[in-house]
């Protein structure tokens, strides 16, 4: 007869597979739980790392919005290449650090110009005015029908008027001009209900650029207005804080991730135009 001890050993052997399986399941569950917690920790660290960083571009853009991003960045990048900084006396500067870019319906940059009110001693020589008049004179075109104007600063009433009179299709502007803003909206205002005038008979599609760079400029300008006694836009646009933002435009354009295949060639054209203007400045 087998002893009780022998029977106990035999019983353990019989149940050993079940015992090992239970232990394995528990160990697997423990490891899986540990890996999950480690993954959550990594995700939280990644989120915390990127929380304070501005996005290079939004997660999703329409085809047209993506094109507007490309050309808005191009306009800022070109202004930076002829930057007039604080170290240059105001009376010796070309003008304000403001630029305008003209693009046709085939998404080809046609012309570009800068504010030159100081070097010309002419207060009408805004970037938009110079760009439009010089392009029309050189190309012998009658108007800017189906073209888009990209500006680094919201156009004033004078520039808005010329843009309307040349039948420009669209305007995409960058930084808001707090003091001289909403020129297009004022021209489109209808005051007939109160006995006033109706809207101007010509219209243009106007939209602010959605690139983060413009939002940075708006925030920096608001800070500048709170701390600076003169509160002059030209002074802000010659400041180091504005310069650092403009300086980021070309790298952002190069890094811009084109999501729509239709716009790959457009980015290439924009970068080629940048190089063309850069070489002309160097000469």
mmCIF file of C-alpha atoms in Angstrom:
data_model
loop_
_atom_site.group_PDB
_atom_site.id
_atom_site.type_symbol
_atom_site.label_atom_id
_atom_site.label_comp_id
_atom_site.label_asym_id
_atom_site.label_seq_id
_atom_site.Cartn_x
_atom_site.Cartn_y
_atom_site.Cartn_z
ATOM 1 C CA UNK A 1 0.000 0.000 0.000
ATOM 2 C CA UNK A 2 1.285 3.416 -0.910
ATOM 3 C CA UNK A 3 1.941 5.801 1.899
ATOM 4 C CA UNK A 4 0.041 9.059 2.286
ATOM 5 C CA UNK A 5 3.196 10.983 1.375
ATOM 6 C CA UNK A 6 3.537 9.049 -1.868
ATOM 7 C CA UNK A 7 -0.099 9.711 -2.745
ATOM 8 C CA UNK A 8 0.398 13.410 -2.054
ATOM 9 C CA UNK A 9 3.367 13.535 -4.446
ATOM 10 C CA UNK A 10 1.381 11.693 -7.095
ATOM 11 C CA UNK A 11 -1.477 14.168 -6.744
ATOM 12 C CA UNK A 12 0.912 17.101 -7.171
ATOM 13 C CA UNK A 13 2.271 15.543 -10.354
ATOM 14 C CA UNK A 14 -1.252 15.054 -11.678
ATOM 15 C CA UNK A 15 -2.164 18.691 -11.081
ATOM 16 C CA UNK A 16 1.203 20.179 -12.083
ATOM 17 C CA UNK A 17 0.168 21.222 -15.631
ATOM 18 C CA UNK A 18 -2.843 23.079 -14.235
ATOM 19 C CA UNK A 19 -0.669 24.733 -11.604
ATOM 20 C CA UNK A 20 1.932 25.852 -14.186
ATOM 21 C CA UNK A 21 -0.762 27.193 -16.532
ATOM 22 C CA UNK A 22 -2.302 29.306 -13.782
ATOM 23 C CA UNK A 23 1.089 30.679 -12.821
ATOM 24 C CA UNK A 24 1.907 31.476 -16.465
ATOM 25 C CA UNK A 25 -1.382 33.336 -16.963
ATOM 26 C CA UNK A 26 -0.795 35.393 -13.834
ATOM 27 C CA UNK A 27 2.746 36.210 -14.881
ATOM 28 C CA UNK A 28 1.600 37.212 -18.383
ATOM 29 C CA UNK A 29 -1.126 39.440 -16.925
ATOM 30 C CA UNK A 30 1.414 41.101 -14.638
ATOM 31 C CA UNK A 31 3.834 41.756 -17.508
ATOM 32 C CA UNK A 32 1.044 43.082 -19.741
ATOM 33 C CA UNK A 33 -0.130 45.423 -16.994
ATOM 34 C CA UNK A 34 3.424 46.638 -16.428
ATOM 35 C CA UNK A 35 3.927 47.288 -20.148
ATOM 36 C CA UNK A 36 0.638 49.192 -20.307
ATOM 37 C CA UNK A 37 1.665 51.417 -17.402
ATOM 38 C CA UNK A 38 5.061 52.038 -19.003
ATOM 39 C CA UNK A 39 3.349 52.968 -22.253
ATOM 40 C CA UNK A 40 1.054 55.396 -20.465
ATOM 41 C CA UNK A 41 4.041 56.990 -18.751
ATOM 42 C CA UNK A 42 5.812 57.419 -22.096
ATOM 43 C CA UNK A 43 2.693 58.942 -23.647
ATOM 44 C CA UNK A 44 2.350 61.418 -20.793
ATOM 45 C CA UNK A 45 6.006 62.396 -21.081
ATOM 46 C CA UNK A 46 5.645 62.880 -24.825
ATOM 47 C CA UNK A 47 2.522 64.980 -24.322
ATOM 48 C CA UNK A 48 4.241 67.117 -21.695
ATOM 49 C CA UNK A 49 7.259 67.594 -23.950
ATOM 50 C CA UNK A 50 5.183 68.870 -26.866
ATOM 51 C CA UNK A 51 2.582 70.753 -24.859
ATOM 52 C CA UNK A 52 4.454 74.043 -24.892
ATOM 53 C CA UNK A 53 5.784 73.813 -28.441
ATOM 54 C CA UNK A 54 3.984 75.691 -31.238
ATOM 55 C CA UNK A 55 2.904 73.593 -34.179
ATOM 56 C CA UNK A 56 4.717 74.062 -37.455
ATOM 57 C CA UNK A 57 1.387 73.633 -39.220
ATOM 58 C CA UNK A 58 -2.152 72.477 -38.398
ATOM 59 C CA UNK A 59 -2.940 68.761 -38.486
ATOM 60 C CA UNK A 60 -5.178 69.093 -41.537
ATOM 61 C CA UNK A 61 -5.588 71.740 -44.234
ATOM 62 C CA UNK A 62 -7.655 72.027 -47.380
ATOM 63 C CA UNK A 63 -5.818 72.234 -50.695
ATOM 64 C CA UNK A 64 -6.299 76.013 -50.850
ATOM 65 C CA UNK A 65 -5.401 76.564 -47.193
ATOM 66 C CA UNK A 66 -2.198 74.639 -47.741
ATOM 67 C CA UNK A 67 -1.334 76.872 -50.701
ATOM 68 C CA UNK A 68 -2.072 79.957 -48.624
ATOM 69 C CA UNK A 69 0.287 78.654 -45.944
ATOM 70 C CA UNK A 70 3.068 78.191 -48.478
ATOM 71 C CA UNK A 71 2.753 81.646 -50.025
ATOM 72 C CA UNK A 72 2.267 83.428 -46.690
ATOM 73 C CA UNK A 73 5.492 81.892 -45.396
ATOM 74 C CA UNK A 74 7.195 82.897 -48.641
ATOM 75 C CA UNK A 75 6.139 86.535 -48.181
ATOM 76 C CA UNK A 76 7.577 86.647 -44.656
ATOM 77 C CA UNK A 77 10.766 84.884 -45.718
ATOM 78 C CA UNK A 78 11.351 87.484 -48.434
ATOM 79 C CA UNK A 79 10.885 90.411 -46.050
ATOM 80 C CA UNK A 80 13.499 88.952 -43.734
ATOM 81 C CA UNK A 81 16.058 88.837 -46.553
ATOM 82 C CA UNK A 82 16.019 92.644 -46.732
ATOM 83 C CA UNK A 83 15.514 93.307 -43.033
ATOM 84 C CA UNK A 84 15.833 96.870 -41.733
ATOM 85 C CA UNK A 85 16.714 96.488 -38.062
ATOM 86 C CA UNK A 86 16.791 98.696 -34.995
ATOM 87 C CA UNK A 87 20.479 99.427 -35.499
ATOM 88 C CA UNK A 88 19.663 101.346 -38.705
ATOM 89 C CA UNK A 89 18.456 104.905 -37.943
ATOM 90 C CA UNK A 90 14.802 105.278 -38.870
ATOM 91 C CA UNK A 91 15.475 108.056 -41.382
ATOM 92 C CA UNK A 92 17.983 105.846 -43.216
ATOM 93 C CA UNK A 93 15.794 102.791 -43.552
ATOM 94 C CA UNK A 94 14.129 101.744 -46.771
ATOM 95 C CA UNK A 95 10.779 101.817 -44.993
ATOM 96 C CA UNK A 96 8.801 99.428 -42.832
ATOM 97 C CA UNK A 97 9.483 95.681 -42.802
ATOM 98 C CA UNK A 98 6.315 94.899 -44.739
ATOM 99 C CA UNK A 99 6.047 92.889 -47.941
ATOM 100 C CA UNK A 100 3.460 91.882 -50.527
ATOM 101 C CA UNK A 101 3.424 88.929 -52.908
ATOM 102 C CA UNK A 102 1.305 88.503 -56.052
ATOM 103 C CA UNK A 103 0.266 85.011 -57.214
ATOM 104 C CA UNK A 104 -1.774 84.148 -60.308
ATOM 105 C CA UNK A 105 -4.520 81.540 -60.678
ATOM 106 C CA UNK A 106 -1.936 78.950 -61.781
ATOM 107 C CA UNK A 107 -0.293 79.418 -58.362
ATOM 108 C CA UNK A 108 2.782 81.073 -59.843
ATOM 109 C CA UNK A 109 4.385 83.992 -57.986
ATOM 110 C CA UNK A 110 4.332 86.983 -60.332
ATOM 111 C CA UNK A 111 5.729 89.864 -58.322
ATOM 112 C CA UNK A 112 6.929 90.929 -54.923
ATOM 113 C CA UNK A 113 7.758 94.235 -53.289
ATOM 114 C CA UNK A 114 8.530 95.972 -50.018
ATOM 115 C CA UNK A 115 7.447 99.086 -48.184
ATOM 116 C CA UNK A 116 9.749 101.944 -49.308
ATOM 117 C CA UNK A 117 8.179 105.078 -47.850
ATOM 118 C CA UNK A 118 11.457 106.344 -46.359
ATOM 119 C CA UNK A 119 13.894 105.693 -49.199
ATOM 120 C CA UNK A 120 11.479 107.276 -51.708
ATOM 121 C CA UNK A 121 10.326 110.016 -49.313
ATOM 122 C CA UNK A 122 6.820 109.150 -50.470
ATOM 123 C CA UNK A 123 4.139 108.049 -48.014
ATOM 124 C CA UNK A 124 2.196 106.206 -50.744
ATOM 125 C CA UNK A 125 4.971 103.707 -51.410
ATOM 126 C CA UNK A 126 3.499 100.808 -49.486
ATOM 127 C CA UNK A 127 4.453 97.271 -50.474
ATOM 128 C CA UNK A 128 1.085 96.536 -52.116
ATOM 129 C CA UNK A 129 1.068 99.789 -54.117
ATOM 130 C CA UNK A 130 4.604 99.283 -55.397
ATOM 131 C CA UNK A 131 4.021 95.648 -56.266
ATOM 132 C CA UNK A 132 0.778 96.239 -58.149
ATOM 133 C CA UNK A 133 1.845 99.320 -60.104
ATOM 134 C CA UNK A 134 5.228 97.904 -61.085
ATOM 135 C CA UNK A 135 3.729 94.576 -62.141
ATOM 136 C CA UNK A 136 0.967 96.154 -64.235
ATOM 137 C CA UNK A 137 3.424 98.533 -65.897
ATOM 138 C CA UNK A 138 5.931 95.785 -66.634
ATOM 139 C CA UNK A 139 3.466 93.122 -67.785
ATOM 140 C CA UNK A 140 1.089 95.487 -69.616
ATOM 141 C CA UNK A 141 -1.809 93.752 -67.877
ATOM 142 C CA UNK A 142 -4.937 95.820 -67.327
ATOM 143 C CA UNK A 143 -5.878 94.385 -63.929
ATOM 144 C CA UNK A 144 -5.226 91.549 -61.466
ATOM 145 C CA UNK A 145 -8.310 89.473 -62.174
ATOM 146 C CA UNK A 146 -8.059 85.956 -60.670
ATOM 147 C CA UNK A 147 -4.889 86.866 -58.756
ATOM 148 C CA UNK A 148 -4.226 86.627 -55.017
ATOM 149 C CA UNK A 149 -2.289 89.162 -52.960
ATOM 150 C CA UNK A 150 -0.429 87.901 -49.885
ATOM 151 C CA UNK A 151 0.684 90.556 -47.413
ATOM 152 C CA UNK A 152 2.666 90.363 -44.195
ATOM 153 C CA UNK A 153 0.509 93.102 -42.640
ATOM 154 C CA UNK A 154 -3.199 93.816 -42.979
ATOM 155 C CA UNK A 155 -3.636 96.330 -45.860
ATOM 156 C CA UNK A 156 -4.537 99.942 -45.109
ATOM 157 C CA UNK A 157 -7.399 101.840 -46.791
ATOM 158 C CA UNK A 158 -5.157 103.086 -49.614
ATOM 159 C CA UNK A 159 -3.876 99.617 -50.481
ATOM 160 C CA UNK A 160 -7.324 98.083 -50.052
ATOM 161 C CA UNK A 161 -8.694 100.619 -52.529
ATOM 162 C CA UNK A 162 -6.079 99.774 -55.157
ATOM 163 C CA UNK A 163 -6.626 96.050 -54.640
ATOM 164 C CA UNK A 164 -10.357 96.533 -55.216
ATOM 165 C CA UNK A 165 -9.871 98.763 -58.259
ATOM 166 C CA UNK A 166 -7.566 96.234 -59.925
ATOM 167 C CA UNK A 167 -10.208 93.479 -59.601
ATOM 168 C CA UNK A 168 -7.967 91.292 -57.444
ATOM 169 C CA UNK A 169 -9.740 88.061 -56.568
ATOM 170 C CA UNK A 170 -8.358 87.302 -53.106
ATOM 171 C CA UNK A 171 -6.288 88.801 -50.291
ATOM 172 C CA UNK A 172 -4.578 86.804 -47.545
ATOM 173 C CA UNK A 173 -2.960 88.996 -44.912
ATOM 174 C CA UNK A 174 -0.694 88.192 -41.982
ATOM 175 C CA UNK A 175 -0.327 90.358 -38.896
ATOM 176 C CA UNK A 176 -3.338 92.449 -37.896
ATOM 177 C CA UNK A 177 -2.873 96.209 -37.998
ATOM 178 C CA UNK A 178 -4.686 97.261 -34.840
ATOM 179 C CA UNK A 179 -4.794 100.988 -35.629
ATOM 180 C CA UNK A 180 -5.553 100.886 -39.367
ATOM 181 C CA UNK A 181 -7.407 97.572 -39.543
ATOM 182 C CA UNK A 182 -10.578 96.396 -41.276
ATOM 183 C CA UNK A 183 -10.206 98.568 -44.392
ATOM 184 C CA UNK A 184 -11.973 96.016 -46.604
ATOM 185 C CA UNK A 185 -14.767 95.567 -44.075
ATOM 186 C CA UNK A 186 -15.286 99.327 -43.933
ATOM 187 C CA UNK A 187 -15.521 99.515 -47.714
ATOM 188 C CA UNK A 188 -18.048 96.683 -47.654
ATOM 189 C CA UNK A 189 -20.177 98.223 -44.882
ATOM 190 C CA UNK A 190 -23.794 98.994 -45.772
ATOM 191 C CA UNK A 191 -25.160 102.114 -44.038
ATOM 192 C CA UNK A 192 -28.243 102.615 -46.204
ATOM 193 C CA UNK A 193 -30.612 101.558 -43.435
ATOM 194 C CA UNK A 194 -29.475 104.563 -41.389
ATOM 195 C CA UNK A 195 -29.501 106.972 -44.333
ATOM 196 C CA UNK A 196 -25.849 106.470 -45.223
ATOM 197 C CA UNK A 197 -24.061 104.985 -48.197
ATOM 198 C CA UNK A 198 -24.115 101.419 -49.396
ATOM 199 C CA UNK A 199 -21.088 99.143 -49.790
ATOM 200 C CA UNK A 200 -18.469 99.856 -52.410
ATOM 201 C CA UNK A 201 -19.567 98.201 -55.683
ATOM 202 C CA UNK A 202 -16.483 95.994 -55.978
ATOM 203 C CA UNK A 203 -15.627 93.172 -53.612
ATOM 204 C CA UNK A 204 -12.663 90.934 -52.868
ATOM 205 C CA UNK A 205 -12.314 87.749 -50.827
ATOM 206 C CA UNK A 206 -10.319 88.654 -47.723
ATOM 207 C CA UNK A 207 -9.019 86.275 -45.068
ATOM 208 C CA UNK A 208 -6.329 86.387 -42.389
ATOM 209 C CA UNK A 209 -3.529 83.885 -42.741
ATOM 210 C CA UNK A 210 -3.783 80.965 -40.332
ATOM 211 C CA UNK A 211 -0.060 80.257 -40.079
ATOM 212 C CA UNK A 212 1.111 80.194 -36.427
ATOM 213 C CA UNK A 213 3.782 82.762 -37.284
ATOM 214 C CA UNK A 214 1.097 85.450 -37.724
ATOM 215 C CA UNK A 215 -0.452 84.609 -34.377
ATOM 216 C CA UNK A 216 2.977 84.972 -32.780
ATOM 217 C CA UNK A 217 3.366 88.423 -34.324
ATOM 218 C CA UNK A 218 -0.047 89.507 -33.076
ATOM 219 C CA UNK A 219 0.802 88.423 -29.530
ATOM 220 C CA UNK A 220 4.219 90.076 -29.594
ATOM 221 C CA UNK A 221 2.752 93.301 -30.952
ATOM 222 C CA UNK A 222 0.146 93.408 -28.175
ATOM 223 C CA UNK A 223 2.944 92.998 -25.625
ATOM 224 C CA UNK A 224 4.929 95.736 -27.363
ATOM 225 C CA UNK A 225 1.991 98.167 -27.205
ATOM 226 C CA UNK A 226 1.645 97.605 -23.470
ATOM 227 C CA UNK A 227 5.289 98.358 -22.729
ATOM 228 C CA UNK A 228 6.456 100.870 -25.359
ATOM 229 C CA UNK A 229 5.799 104.581 -24.915
ATOM 230 C CA UNK A 230 5.809 105.456 -28.639
ATOM 231 C CA UNK A 231 3.506 102.604 -29.707
ATOM 232 C CA UNK A 232 4.684 102.900 -33.312
ATOM 233 C CA UNK A 233 4.183 99.901 -35.591
ATOM 234 C CA UNK A 234 7.363 100.679 -37.530
ATOM 235 C CA UNK A 235 9.362 100.402 -34.324
ATOM 236 C CA UNK A 236 7.903 96.988 -33.545
ATOM 237 C CA UNK A 237 8.553 95.779 -37.093
ATOM 238 C CA UNK A 238 12.226 96.695 -36.679
ATOM 239 C CA UNK A 239 12.547 95.028 -33.271
ATOM 240 C CA UNK A 240 14.510 91.900 -32.449
ATOM 241 C CA UNK A 241 11.343 90.097 -31.341
ATOM 242 C CA UNK A 242 9.719 90.686 -34.742
ATOM 243 C CA UNK A 243 12.948 89.803 -36.525
ATOM 244 C CA UNK A 244 13.216 86.418 -34.813
ATOM 245 C CA UNK A 245 9.692 85.542 -35.960
ATOM 246 C CA UNK A 246 10.315 86.652 -39.550
ATOM 247 C CA UNK A 247 13.595 84.741 -39.501
ATOM 248 C CA UNK A 248 11.724 81.498 -38.862
ATOM 249 C CA UNK A 249 9.635 81.823 -42.043
ATOM 250 C CA UNK A 250 12.083 80.310 -44.525
ATOM 251 C CA UNK A 251 12.973 77.278 -42.348
ATOM 252 C CA UNK A 252 9.255 76.728 -41.747
ATOM 253 C CA UNK A 253 8.627 76.875 -45.488
ATOM 254 C CA UNK A 254 11.367 74.339 -46.161
ATOM 255 C CA UNK A 255 10.054 72.042 -43.404
ATOM 256 C CA UNK A 256 6.422 72.429 -44.444
ATOM 257 C CA UNK A 257 4.909 68.981 -44.891
ATOM 258 C CA UNK A 258 2.741 69.065 -48.011
ATOM 259 C CA UNK A 259 -0.239 66.773 -47.466
ATOM 260 C CA UNK A 260 -1.925 67.244 -50.845
ATOM 261 C CA UNK A 261 0.008 65.913 -53.872
ATOM 262 C CA UNK A 262 -1.358 68.812 -55.946
ATOM 263 C CA UNK A 263 0.698 71.221 -53.846
ATOM 264 C CA UNK A 264 4.088 69.517 -53.973
ATOM 265 C CA UNK A 265 5.006 71.396 -57.141
ATOM 266 C CA UNK A 266 3.641 74.642 -55.694
ATOM 267 C CA UNK A 267 5.990 74.449 -52.726
ATOM 268 C CA UNK A 268 8.846 73.790 -55.150
ATOM 269 C CA UNK A 269 7.860 76.861 -57.197
ATOM 270 C CA UNK A 270 7.671 78.992 -54.038
ATOM 271 C CA UNK A 271 11.160 77.961 -52.945
ATOM 272 C CA UNK A 272 12.510 78.632 -56.444
ATOM 273 C CA UNK A 273 10.983 82.128 -56.382
ATOM 274 C CA UNK A 274 12.610 82.715 -53.001
ATOM 275 C CA UNK A 275 16.014 81.817 -54.431
ATOM 276 C CA UNK A 276 15.408 84.068 -57.433
ATOM 277 C CA UNK A 277 14.653 87.078 -55.222
ATOM 278 C CA UNK A 278 17.537 86.206 -52.908
ATOM 279 C CA UNK A 279 20.004 86.237 -55.804
ATOM 280 C CA UNK A 280 18.670 89.577 -57.033
ATOM 281 C CA UNK A 281 19.175 91.065 -53.546
ATOM 282 C CA UNK A 282 22.750 89.739 -53.415
ATOM 283 C CA UNK A 283 23.515 91.441 -56.720
#
